[in-house]
């Protein structure tokens, strides 16, 4: 019966009737806040007409969620009608915990449910800083990007934005702060570095005439620097910090200083100095008249939690603004600064707690888009409306992501520096990028910045596709034009994993896109490198979100193949979102990439490589390992794979020992072994020795945490033995080495084989010839003839006719 709040729930031991810190009110305002009053309506939430079900789990300065989220937290709001949860809380475990599993289980049994979770605020500590329950699979985990320039300017009256520009160089936009002394007004002149750099001694007369003096912090008072450059003729002073961090405020009073004085960060100072040194001819000009697109949002917030999870899954999934967010404040418990015209209504806060409701509110708008029938015509048609699954909401949101182009403050790691963001998505900083709904939702009247076409498959209902078991495949053909990017986003609601699982993914689906010229793209841009330095795609075997983003497609027909690779708890339904400029999807043909290049068998769209070959299309020649030979050296990047092979023969067989040694002080290589074809995280042979002597035939994988080696000494040896009871293993075996975390790993690898020859002698090297004689050396030629010379008789009866 209320305008906004449908339910406010607190239980004994959970919460109470008040917002003790203002946290819940602030996040709720960003999510669904709405007022009709001006100017406060500028701060309305993402989904202002949505209603709210609120669970209070904070009491007496303590976070106290129920012990069982699946049984006690999720059911009641879902029954009331709430399908999307915005969760701005969590722990610090990077592993798959009971609360993560409970979330996955509830999501699996309630297909419309979706939890949107804050990724945590420990990102300044580096990798593995996503905390449970945000380590679940079937949720949307949110990181934080910096907010707009306007948001920063609202906090304080002493900030301004500056632009450094030169005709021959890219422009730089920087944030500055006014000093307490000097004048305030427009700045516009060429820049010159002071000499001495700190301006703590008198400068030569007129040496700064008509210039903006660029000065480093330190040695003397700020006001003394200003007096020195002013005396030398400067029209303004910019002081850059001598340490990385937030921009400092220059305090002090000196009525004799009559020029504008501004402080900037060390990072911005180094950018300006680099421009000045690279410029030829006229000086680099600094102006306070900033126009054009706001670039501040292109930076990742330093606190934003980063992946991977403890089992190697990529996190977060999406970014939204989370720094200096102005939203609702509660009662008298407020802090921070607020715009003067709205100080009674709003306050600013930072954190992924602030980013999560922005993403959840955006997700509510996506749900509204589908329910009101905007898809597929791009116009509102109630007869087309349907209730989307949580999987479809996740696929749509990751499909909206765009890469941030800025930088990350990594000073919190102790390195005291900024680094450019990794723009290849997805990754463990940005996930699938910054949420931009205009990039994914099709509106017939708005295709300038949005997609010209959209195709959707849901995991149930009127837009449902075929659910998949192992080996099932669904091909779709799209005739694509080159005017827009072609993006394919896949998500599925996976079966809950056991808490002891090394790999949390249970049902593994793949998306593979084949282009008009035979190009292939595998989901999430996972790749490996051949010995010749050629990059090739490989499948993702860890995540239940996958994406292919072809930024500049060649016009032609693209085939999108969704396939069940390993589905022990099937059938597995899925959601698919395709955007770009294309004609309506048509049924495609189930083919394998490049016909497996003649080195494998095509099994419903997936190549099963034979012998010494691996890769999506079996195009990678696997490097052989020879027993007793010198170790082979390799380098493996995170999430990439190197493959090796050894042969136990086809006669009596034998047993093996594979040794991999990390030789670098960083990186974490893992090792897997499988008979006959390339191994993966979930697909290995079970013939190896076990930790317990009483157990038999354990999985052939070595996952020890090399990056946990605190002394960083490297030389960490890892060994896989075939079970001592298995003395007659035969055939070709493939060894896969993959980088788990967090840097490229250098390693060596070798094999020792005990092989029984056809003469019954261990390691004699004798094998049975095709003529049945031990050690004869006779082999079958290309014509299928034992001992033949390779010249085949044609169907015309003529040898060598072809």
PDB file of C-alpha atoms in Angstrom, residues 401-683:
ATOM      1  CA  UNK A 401      30.004  -3.620 -21.197  1.00  0.00           C
ATOM      2  CA  UNK A 402      32.545  -1.291 -22.770  1.00  0.00           C
ATOM      3  CA  UNK A 403      36.251  -1.168 -21.913  1.00  0.00           C
ATOM      4  CA  UNK A 404      37.551   1.637 -19.726  1.00  0.00           C
ATOM      5  CA  UNK A 405      40.415   3.445 -21.444  1.00  0.00           C
ATOM      6  CA  UNK A 406      42.028   5.024 -18.396  1.00  0.00           C
ATOM      7  CA  UNK A 407      44.321   3.957 -15.611  1.00  0.00           C
ATOM      8  CA  UNK A 408      44.409   2.336 -12.178  1.00  0.00           C
ATOM      9  CA  UNK A 409      46.057   3.783  -9.085  1.00  0.00           C
ATOM     10  CA  UNK A 410      48.215   0.917  -7.823  1.00  0.00           C
ATOM     11  CA  UNK A 411      49.956   2.910  -5.114  1.00  0.00           C
ATOM     12  CA  UNK A 412      48.131   0.779  -2.554  1.00  0.00           C
ATOM     13  CA  UNK A 413      50.317  -2.180  -3.523  1.00  0.00           C
ATOM     14  CA  UNK A 414      53.434  -0.340  -2.411  1.00  0.00           C
ATOM     15  CA  UNK A 415      54.632   0.324  -5.954  1.00  0.00           C
ATOM     16  CA  UNK A 416      53.735   4.028  -5.891  1.00  0.00           C
ATOM     17  CA  UNK A 417      52.664   4.207  -9.496  1.00  0.00           C
ATOM     18  CA  UNK A 418      49.747   4.261 -11.893  1.00  0.00           C
ATOM     19  CA  UNK A 419      49.301   1.692 -14.623  1.00  0.00           C
ATOM     20  CA  UNK A 420      47.170   1.670 -17.737  1.00  0.00           C
ATOM     21  CA  UNK A 421      44.176  -0.640 -17.604  1.00  0.00           C
ATOM     22  CA  UNK A 422      44.134  -3.884 -19.538  1.00  0.00           C
ATOM     23  CA  UNK A 423      41.665  -3.092 -22.312  1.00  0.00           C
ATOM     24  CA  UNK A 424      41.308  -6.660 -23.559  1.00  0.00           C
ATOM     25  CA  UNK A 425      38.020  -7.887 -22.110  1.00  0.00           C
ATOM     26  CA  UNK A 426      37.056  -9.775 -20.089  1.00  0.00           C
ATOM     27  CA  UNK A 427      39.711  -9.581 -17.385  1.00  0.00           C
ATOM     28  CA  UNK A 428      40.078  -9.523 -13.608  1.00  0.00           C
ATOM     29  CA  UNK A 429      40.143  -5.721 -13.383  1.00  0.00           C
ATOM     30  CA  UNK A 430      37.208  -4.673 -15.548  1.00  0.00           C
ATOM     31  CA  UNK A 431      35.283  -7.888 -16.103  1.00  0.00           C
ATOM     32  CA  UNK A 432      33.256  -7.278 -19.258  1.00  0.00           C
ATOM     33  CA  UNK A 433      33.641  -3.508 -18.901  1.00  0.00           C
ATOM     34  CA  UNK A 434      31.515  -0.559 -17.849  1.00  0.00           C
ATOM     35  CA  UNK A 435      27.730  -0.974 -18.000  1.00  0.00           C
ATOM     36  CA  UNK A 436      26.179   1.024 -20.851  1.00  0.00           C
ATOM     37  CA  UNK A 437      22.630  -0.148 -21.543  1.00  0.00           C
ATOM     38  CA  UNK A 438      22.378   1.885 -24.727  1.00  0.00           C
ATOM     39  CA  UNK A 439      25.016  -0.409 -26.262  1.00  0.00           C
ATOM     40  CA  UNK A 440      22.919  -3.566 -25.843  1.00  0.00           C
ATOM     41  CA  UNK A 441      19.165  -2.753 -25.884  1.00  0.00           C
ATOM     42  CA  UNK A 442      17.596  -2.365 -29.322  1.00  0.00           C
ATOM     43  CA  UNK A 443      15.265   0.599 -29.768  1.00  0.00           C
ATOM     44  CA  UNK A 444      13.978   1.161 -33.279  1.00  0.00           C
ATOM     45  CA  UNK A 445      14.222   4.933 -32.906  1.00  0.00           C
ATOM     46  CA  UNK A 446      17.683   4.960 -31.290  1.00  0.00           C
ATOM     47  CA  UNK A 447      20.280   3.080 -33.330  1.00  0.00           C
ATOM     48  CA  UNK A 448      22.950   5.786 -33.652  1.00  0.00           C
ATOM     49  CA  UNK A 449      24.700   4.678 -30.446  1.00  0.00           C
ATOM     50  CA  UNK A 450      22.786   1.451 -29.932  1.00  0.00           C
ATOM     51  CA  UNK A 451      22.594  -1.825 -31.857  1.00  0.00           C
ATOM     52  CA  UNK A 452      20.756  -1.951 -35.168  1.00  0.00           C
ATOM     53  CA  UNK A 453      19.694  -5.512 -34.411  1.00  0.00           C
ATOM     54  CA  UNK A 454      19.323  -7.752 -31.370  1.00  0.00           C
ATOM     55  CA  UNK A 455      18.736 -11.493 -31.035  1.00  0.00           C
ATOM     56  CA  UNK A 456      17.848 -13.194 -27.759  1.00  0.00           C
ATOM     57  CA  UNK A 457      17.567 -16.773 -26.513  1.00  0.00           C
ATOM     58  CA  UNK A 458      16.278 -17.307 -22.958  1.00  0.00           C
ATOM     59  CA  UNK A 459      16.562 -20.400 -20.800  1.00  0.00           C
ATOM     60  CA  UNK A 460      12.783 -20.848 -20.739  1.00  0.00           C
ATOM     61  CA  UNK A 461       9.490 -19.291 -21.814  1.00  0.00           C
ATOM     62  CA  UNK A 462       8.516 -17.943 -25.234  1.00  0.00           C
ATOM     63  CA  UNK A 463      12.092 -17.219 -26.291  1.00  0.00           C
ATOM     64  CA  UNK A 464      13.580 -20.490 -25.059  1.00  0.00           C
ATOM     65  CA  UNK A 465      16.179 -22.384 -27.024  1.00  0.00           C
ATOM     66  CA  UNK A 466      17.260 -26.008 -26.871  1.00  0.00           C
ATOM     67  CA  UNK A 467      18.725 -27.064 -23.528  1.00  0.00           C
ATOM     68  CA  UNK A 468      21.974 -28.975 -23.920  1.00  0.00           C
ATOM     69  CA  UNK A 469      23.463 -32.238 -22.777  1.00  0.00           C
ATOM     70  CA  UNK A 470      27.073 -33.239 -23.396  1.00  0.00           C
ATOM     71  CA  UNK A 471      27.728 -33.153 -27.134  1.00  0.00           C
ATOM     72  CA  UNK A 472      24.572 -31.232 -28.099  1.00  0.00           C
ATOM     73  CA  UNK A 473      25.095 -28.186 -30.301  1.00  0.00           C
ATOM     74  CA  UNK A 474      22.924 -25.343 -31.616  1.00  0.00           C
ATOM     75  CA  UNK A 475      24.210 -23.392 -34.665  1.00  0.00           C
ATOM     76  CA  UNK A 476      22.839 -19.980 -35.689  1.00  0.00           C
ATOM     77  CA  UNK A 477      23.765 -18.099 -38.864  1.00  0.00           C
ATOM     78  CA  UNK A 478      23.851 -14.280 -38.973  1.00  0.00           C
ATOM     79  CA  UNK A 479      24.381 -12.218 -42.136  1.00  0.00           C
ATOM     80  CA  UNK A 480      26.417  -9.391 -40.653  1.00  0.00           C
ATOM     81  CA  UNK A 481      27.130  -5.915 -42.027  1.00  0.00           C
ATOM     82  CA  UNK A 482      30.316  -4.076 -41.142  1.00  0.00           C
ATOM     83  CA  UNK A 483      28.742  -0.899 -39.720  1.00  0.00           C
ATOM     84  CA  UNK A 484      28.756  -2.053 -36.058  1.00  0.00           C
ATOM     85  CA  UNK A 485      30.536  -4.418 -33.723  1.00  0.00           C
ATOM     86  CA  UNK A 486      29.164  -7.959 -33.626  1.00  0.00           C
ATOM     87  CA  UNK A 487      28.888  -9.127 -30.017  1.00  0.00           C
ATOM     88  CA  UNK A 488      27.725 -12.491 -28.655  1.00  0.00           C
ATOM     89  CA  UNK A 489      27.124 -12.931 -24.896  1.00  0.00           C
ATOM     90  CA  UNK A 490      26.315 -16.279 -23.242  1.00  0.00           C
ATOM     91  CA  UNK A 491      25.271 -16.997 -19.645  1.00  0.00           C
ATOM     92  CA  UNK A 492      23.800 -20.002 -17.897  1.00  0.00           C
ATOM     93  CA  UNK A 493      22.640 -20.823 -14.377  1.00  0.00           C
ATOM     94  CA  UNK A 494      25.047 -23.561 -13.371  1.00  0.00           C
ATOM     95  CA  UNK A 495      24.505 -26.467 -11.014  1.00  0.00           C
ATOM     96  CA  UNK A 496      25.852 -25.762  -7.479  1.00  0.00           C
ATOM     97  CA  UNK A 497      29.338 -27.155  -6.925  1.00  0.00           C
ATOM     98  CA  UNK A 498      30.639 -29.077  -3.958  1.00  0.00           C
ATOM     99  CA  UNK A 499      32.497 -26.914  -1.454  1.00  0.00           C
ATOM    100  CA  UNK A 500      35.604 -29.083  -1.845  1.00  0.00           C
ATOM    101  CA  UNK A 501      35.723 -28.796  -5.655  1.00  0.00           C
ATOM    102  CA  UNK A 502      38.986 -27.600  -7.216  1.00  0.00           C
ATOM    103  CA  UNK A 503      37.009 -26.295 -10.207  1.00  0.00           C
ATOM    104  CA  UNK A 504      33.643 -24.792  -9.283  1.00  0.00           C
ATOM    105  CA  UNK A 505      32.156 -24.880 -12.803  1.00  0.00           C
ATOM    106  CA  UNK A 506      29.989 -28.006 -13.130  1.00  0.00           C
ATOM    107  CA  UNK A 507      28.163 -27.815 -16.464  1.00  0.00           C
ATOM    108  CA  UNK A 508      30.485 -26.434 -19.128  1.00  0.00           C
ATOM    109  CA  UNK A 509      29.056 -24.821 -22.276  1.00  0.00           C
ATOM    110  CA  UNK A 510      31.020 -23.189 -25.092  1.00  0.00           C
ATOM    111  CA  UNK A 511      30.294 -20.443 -27.594  1.00  0.00           C
ATOM    112  CA  UNK A 512      32.315 -20.451 -30.800  1.00  0.00           C
ATOM    113  CA  UNK A 513      31.945 -17.951 -33.661  1.00  0.00           C
ATOM    114  CA  UNK A 514      33.162 -18.707 -37.189  1.00  0.00           C
ATOM    115  CA  UNK A 515      33.589 -15.836 -39.629  1.00  0.00           C
ATOM    116  CA  UNK A 516      33.068 -15.649 -43.399  1.00  0.00           C
ATOM    117  CA  UNK A 517      36.762 -16.278 -44.097  1.00  0.00           C
ATOM    118  CA  UNK A 518      37.180 -19.165 -41.676  1.00  0.00           C
ATOM    119  CA  UNK A 519      38.250 -17.012 -38.729  1.00  0.00           C
ATOM    120  CA  UNK A 520      37.360 -18.462 -35.330  1.00  0.00           C
ATOM    121  CA  UNK A 521      36.669 -16.809 -31.978  1.00  0.00           C
ATOM    122  CA  UNK A 522      36.180 -18.764 -28.743  1.00  0.00           C
ATOM    123  CA  UNK A 523      34.279 -17.381 -25.764  1.00  0.00           C
ATOM    124  CA  UNK A 524      36.128 -14.914 -23.483  1.00  0.00           C
ATOM    125  CA  UNK A 525      39.070 -14.466 -25.867  1.00  0.00           C
ATOM    126  CA  UNK A 526      41.111 -17.241 -24.249  1.00  0.00           C
ATOM    127  CA  UNK A 527      44.196 -17.957 -26.335  1.00  0.00           C
ATOM    128  CA  UNK A 528      47.438 -19.893 -26.371  1.00  0.00           C
ATOM    129  CA  UNK A 529      50.674 -19.533 -28.307  1.00  0.00           C
ATOM    130  CA  UNK A 530      52.393 -22.008 -30.604  1.00  0.00           C
ATOM    131  CA  UNK A 531      56.154 -22.534 -30.676  1.00  0.00           C
ATOM    132  CA  UNK A 532      56.206 -20.344 -33.790  1.00  0.00           C
ATOM    133  CA  UNK A 533      54.629 -17.447 -31.867  1.00  0.00           C
ATOM    134  CA  UNK A 534      51.186 -17.826 -33.459  1.00  0.00           C
ATOM    135  CA  UNK A 535      48.200 -17.014 -31.241  1.00  0.00           C
ATOM    136  CA  UNK A 536      45.322 -19.481 -31.365  1.00  0.00           C
ATOM    137  CA  UNK A 537      41.951 -19.638 -29.540  1.00  0.00           C
ATOM    138  CA  UNK A 538      41.195 -22.095 -26.758  1.00  0.00           C
ATOM    139  CA  UNK A 539      37.990 -22.823 -24.843  1.00  0.00           C
ATOM    140  CA  UNK A 540      37.129 -21.372 -21.442  1.00  0.00           C
ATOM    141  CA  UNK A 541      36.700 -24.211 -18.946  1.00  0.00           C
ATOM    142  CA  UNK A 542      36.021 -22.188 -15.771  1.00  0.00           C
ATOM    143  CA  UNK A 543      33.343 -19.505 -16.250  1.00  0.00           C
ATOM    144  CA  UNK A 544      29.581 -19.659 -16.808  1.00  0.00           C
ATOM    145  CA  UNK A 545      29.669 -16.354 -18.683  1.00  0.00           C
ATOM    146  CA  UNK A 546      31.275 -16.212 -22.135  1.00  0.00           C
ATOM    147  CA  UNK A 547      31.510 -13.509 -24.776  1.00  0.00           C
ATOM    148  CA  UNK A 548      32.851 -12.946 -28.272  1.00  0.00           C
ATOM    149  CA  UNK A 549      33.203  -9.286 -29.275  1.00  0.00           C
ATOM    150  CA  UNK A 550      34.240  -8.637 -32.884  1.00  0.00           C
ATOM    151  CA  UNK A 551      34.825  -4.891 -32.951  1.00  0.00           C
ATOM    152  CA  UNK A 552      35.219  -4.545 -36.722  1.00  0.00           C
ATOM    153  CA  UNK A 553      33.529  -7.449 -38.483  1.00  0.00           C
ATOM    154  CA  UNK A 554      34.016  -8.179 -42.153  1.00  0.00           C
ATOM    155  CA  UNK A 555      30.652  -8.285 -43.894  1.00  0.00           C
ATOM    156  CA  UNK A 556      29.399 -11.820 -44.450  1.00  0.00           C
ATOM    157  CA  UNK A 557      27.841 -14.822 -42.722  1.00  0.00           C
ATOM    158  CA  UNK A 558      28.911 -15.584 -39.138  1.00  0.00           C
ATOM    159  CA  UNK A 559      27.968 -18.855 -37.454  1.00  0.00           C
ATOM    160  CA  UNK A 560      27.403 -18.800 -33.700  1.00  0.00           C
ATOM    161  CA  UNK A 561      27.649 -22.265 -32.164  1.00  0.00           C
ATOM    162  CA  UNK A 562      26.563 -22.983 -28.579  1.00  0.00           C
ATOM    163  CA  UNK A 563      27.643 -26.429 -27.459  1.00  0.00           C
ATOM    164  CA  UNK A 564      27.468 -28.622 -24.373  1.00  0.00           C
ATOM    165  CA  UNK A 565      31.073 -29.660 -23.723  1.00  0.00           C
ATOM    166  CA  UNK A 566      30.669 -31.347 -20.334  1.00  0.00           C
ATOM    167  CA  UNK A 567      27.194 -31.453 -18.773  1.00  0.00           C
ATOM    168  CA  UNK A 568      27.044 -33.988 -15.926  1.00  0.00           C
ATOM    169  CA  UNK A 569      23.854 -32.401 -14.500  1.00  0.00           C
ATOM    170  CA  UNK A 570      21.865 -31.801 -17.654  1.00  0.00           C
ATOM    171  CA  UNK A 571      20.158 -30.733 -19.622  1.00  0.00           C
ATOM    172  CA  UNK A 572      21.630 -27.234 -19.198  1.00  0.00           C
ATOM    173  CA  UNK A 573      19.553 -24.326 -20.479  1.00  0.00           C
ATOM    174  CA  UNK A 574      21.218 -21.014 -21.351  1.00  0.00           C
ATOM    175  CA  UNK A 575      20.651 -17.392 -22.346  1.00  0.00           C
ATOM    176  CA  UNK A 576      22.197 -15.766 -25.408  1.00  0.00           C
ATOM    177  CA  UNK A 577      22.258 -12.104 -26.464  1.00  0.00           C
ATOM    178  CA  UNK A 578      23.581 -11.112 -29.896  1.00  0.00           C
ATOM    179  CA  UNK A 579      23.889  -7.465 -30.989  1.00  0.00           C
ATOM    180  CA  UNK A 580      25.166  -5.670 -34.077  1.00  0.00           C
ATOM    181  CA  UNK A 581      23.977  -4.924 -37.595  1.00  0.00           C
ATOM    182  CA  UNK A 582      22.627  -8.171 -39.037  1.00  0.00           C
ATOM    183  CA  UNK A 583      19.626  -9.870 -40.601  1.00  0.00           C
ATOM    184  CA  UNK A 584      17.365 -12.169 -38.609  1.00  0.00           C
ATOM    185  CA  UNK A 585      19.124 -15.298 -37.367  1.00  0.00           C
ATOM    186  CA  UNK A 586      18.736 -18.459 -39.432  1.00  0.00           C
ATOM    187  CA  UNK A 587      19.540 -22.087 -38.646  1.00  0.00           C
ATOM    188  CA  UNK A 588      23.209 -22.806 -39.237  1.00  0.00           C
ATOM    189  CA  UNK A 589      25.213 -25.900 -39.982  1.00  0.00           C
ATOM    190  CA  UNK A 590      27.025 -27.804 -37.256  1.00  0.00           C
ATOM    191  CA  UNK A 591      30.595 -27.766 -38.484  1.00  0.00           C
ATOM    192  CA  UNK A 592      33.989 -27.811 -36.840  1.00  0.00           C
ATOM    193  CA  UNK A 593      36.481 -24.998 -37.094  1.00  0.00           C
ATOM    194  CA  UNK A 594      38.546 -25.439 -40.280  1.00  0.00           C
ATOM    195  CA  UNK A 595      37.377 -29.064 -40.432  1.00  0.00           C
ATOM    196  CA  UNK A 596      39.822 -29.841 -37.633  1.00  0.00           C
ATOM    197  CA  UNK A 597      42.624 -29.321 -40.181  1.00  0.00           C
ATOM    198  CA  UNK A 598      42.698 -33.030 -40.874  1.00  0.00           C
ATOM    199  CA  UNK A 599      44.114 -33.757 -37.422  1.00  0.00           C
ATOM    200  CA  UNK A 600      40.931 -34.619 -35.555  1.00  0.00           C
ATOM    201  CA  UNK A 601      37.363 -35.855 -35.612  1.00  0.00           C
ATOM    202  CA  UNK A 602      34.400 -33.454 -35.666  1.00  0.00           C
ATOM    203  CA  UNK A 603      31.935 -34.352 -32.907  1.00  0.00           C
ATOM    204  CA  UNK A 604      28.853 -32.083 -33.171  1.00  0.00           C
ATOM    205  CA  UNK A 605      30.861 -28.922 -33.565  1.00  0.00           C
ATOM    206  CA  UNK A 606      33.881 -29.729 -31.401  1.00  0.00           C
ATOM    207  CA  UNK A 607      37.170 -31.105 -32.690  1.00  0.00           C
ATOM    208  CA  UNK A 608      38.520 -34.156 -30.914  1.00  0.00           C
ATOM    209  CA  UNK A 609      42.185 -33.837 -31.827  1.00  0.00           C
ATOM    210  CA  UNK A 610      44.243 -36.901 -32.574  1.00  0.00           C
ATOM    211  CA  UNK A 611      47.832 -37.738 -31.807  1.00  0.00           C
ATOM    212  CA  UNK A 612      50.171 -34.792 -31.500  1.00  0.00           C
ATOM    213  CA  UNK A 613      47.708 -31.956 -32.170  1.00  0.00           C
ATOM    214  CA  UNK A 614      45.593 -29.649 -29.994  1.00  0.00           C
ATOM    215  CA  UNK A 615      43.597 -26.403 -30.123  1.00  0.00           C
ATOM    216  CA  UNK A 616      40.038 -25.448 -31.133  1.00  0.00           C
ATOM    217  CA  UNK A 617      40.710 -26.573 -34.726  1.00  0.00           C
ATOM    218  CA  UNK A 618      43.539 -29.077 -33.989  1.00  0.00           C
ATOM    219  CA  UNK A 619      45.895 -26.669 -35.705  1.00  0.00           C
ATOM    220  CA  UNK A 620      48.508 -26.663 -32.959  1.00  0.00           C
ATOM    221  CA  UNK A 621      51.310 -29.177 -33.314  1.00  0.00           C
ATOM    222  CA  UNK A 622      52.070 -30.459 -29.830  1.00  0.00           C
ATOM    223  CA  UNK A 623      55.721 -30.488 -28.799  1.00  0.00           C
ATOM    224  CA  UNK A 624      56.949 -34.041 -28.000  1.00  0.00           C
ATOM    225  CA  UNK A 625      58.517 -34.969 -24.665  1.00  0.00           C
ATOM    226  CA  UNK A 626      61.255 -37.624 -24.878  1.00  0.00           C
ATOM    227  CA  UNK A 627      62.095 -39.788 -21.905  1.00  0.00           C
ATOM    228  CA  UNK A 628      65.564 -39.116 -20.585  1.00  0.00           C
ATOM    229  CA  UNK A 629      66.067 -36.012 -22.721  1.00  0.00           C
ATOM    230  CA  UNK A 630      66.880 -32.562 -21.363  1.00  0.00           C
ATOM    231  CA  UNK A 631      64.027 -30.541 -19.890  1.00  0.00           C
ATOM    232  CA  UNK A 632      62.106 -28.197 -22.203  1.00  0.00           C
ATOM    233  CA  UNK A 633      61.762 -24.563 -21.125  1.00  0.00           C
ATOM    234  CA  UNK A 634      58.474 -22.680 -21.485  1.00  0.00           C
ATOM    235  CA  UNK A 635      56.602 -19.509 -20.530  1.00  0.00           C
ATOM    236  CA  UNK A 636      52.862 -19.587 -19.922  1.00  0.00           C
ATOM    237  CA  UNK A 637      50.586 -16.573 -19.452  1.00  0.00           C
ATOM    238  CA  UNK A 638      47.571 -16.480 -17.119  1.00  0.00           C
ATOM    239  CA  UNK A 639      44.611 -18.471 -18.558  1.00  0.00           C
ATOM    240  CA  UNK A 640      46.683 -19.643 -21.530  1.00  0.00           C
ATOM    241  CA  UNK A 641      47.855 -23.192 -22.259  1.00  0.00           C
ATOM    242  CA  UNK A 642      51.007 -24.923 -23.477  1.00  0.00           C
ATOM    243  CA  UNK A 643      50.748 -28.540 -24.630  1.00  0.00           C
ATOM    244  CA  UNK A 644      53.270 -31.411 -24.738  1.00  0.00           C
ATOM    245  CA  UNK A 645      52.969 -35.102 -25.616  1.00  0.00           C
ATOM    246  CA  UNK A 646      54.650 -38.419 -24.884  1.00  0.00           C
ATOM    247  CA  UNK A 647      54.031 -41.883 -26.325  1.00  0.00           C
ATOM    248  CA  UNK A 648      53.778 -45.092 -24.304  1.00  0.00           C
ATOM    249  CA  UNK A 649      53.391 -47.189 -27.450  1.00  0.00           C
ATOM    250  CA  UNK A 650      50.714 -49.620 -28.546  1.00  0.00           C
ATOM    251  CA  UNK A 651      52.247 -52.918 -27.427  1.00  0.00           C
ATOM    252  CA  UNK A 652      52.770 -53.705 -23.749  1.00  0.00           C
ATOM    253  CA  UNK A 653      52.656 -50.081 -22.561  1.00  0.00           C
ATOM    254  CA  UNK A 654      54.191 -48.766 -19.356  1.00  0.00           C
ATOM    255  CA  UNK A 655      54.038 -45.916 -16.839  1.00  0.00           C
ATOM    256  CA  UNK A 656      55.117 -42.268 -16.656  1.00  0.00           C
ATOM    257  CA  UNK A 657      56.471 -39.505 -14.423  1.00  0.00           C
ATOM    258  CA  UNK A 658      56.077 -35.882 -15.571  1.00  0.00           C
ATOM    259  CA  UNK A 659      58.029 -33.171 -13.739  1.00  0.00           C
ATOM    260  CA  UNK A 660      57.325 -29.442 -14.081  1.00  0.00           C
ATOM    261  CA  UNK A 661      59.515 -26.900 -12.264  1.00  0.00           C
ATOM    262  CA  UNK A 662      58.679 -23.219 -11.974  1.00  0.00           C
ATOM    263  CA  UNK A 663      61.898 -21.296 -12.646  1.00  0.00           C
ATOM    264  CA  UNK A 664      60.592 -17.746 -12.135  1.00  0.00           C
ATOM    265  CA  UNK A 665      59.871 -16.060  -8.819  1.00  0.00           C
ATOM    266  CA  UNK A 666      56.321 -15.154  -9.917  1.00  0.00           C
ATOM    267  CA  UNK A 667      53.470 -16.920 -11.646  1.00  0.00           C
ATOM    268  CA  UNK A 668      51.530 -20.077 -10.798  1.00  0.00           C
ATOM    269  CA  UNK A 669      51.639 -22.806 -13.478  1.00  0.00           C
ATOM    270  CA  UNK A 670      49.370 -25.849 -13.107  1.00  0.00           C
ATOM    271  CA  UNK A 671      49.714 -29.186 -14.912  1.00  0.00           C
ATOM    272  CA  UNK A 672      47.127 -31.617 -16.321  1.00  0.00           C
ATOM    273  CA  UNK A 673      47.491 -34.948 -18.196  1.00  0.00           C
ATOM    274  CA  UNK A 674      45.018 -36.782 -20.437  1.00  0.00           C
ATOM    275  CA  UNK A 675      45.275 -39.780 -22.740  1.00  0.00           C
ATOM    276  CA  UNK A 676      44.685 -39.228 -26.451  1.00  0.00           C
ATOM    277  CA  UNK A 677      43.622 -35.566 -26.444  1.00  0.00           C
ATOM    278  CA  UNK A 678      44.294 -32.245 -24.776  1.00  0.00           C
ATOM    279  CA  UNK A 679      43.276 -32.029 -21.096  1.00  0.00           C
ATOM    280  CA  UNK A 680      41.238 -29.224 -19.537  1.00  0.00           C
ATOM    281  CA  UNK A 681      40.335 -28.117 -16.029  1.00  0.00           C
ATOM    282  CA  UNK A 682      37.493 -30.645 -15.878  1.00  0.00           C
ATOM    283  CA  UNK A 683      38.695 -33.303 -18.297  1.00  0.00           C
TER     284      UNK A 683
END
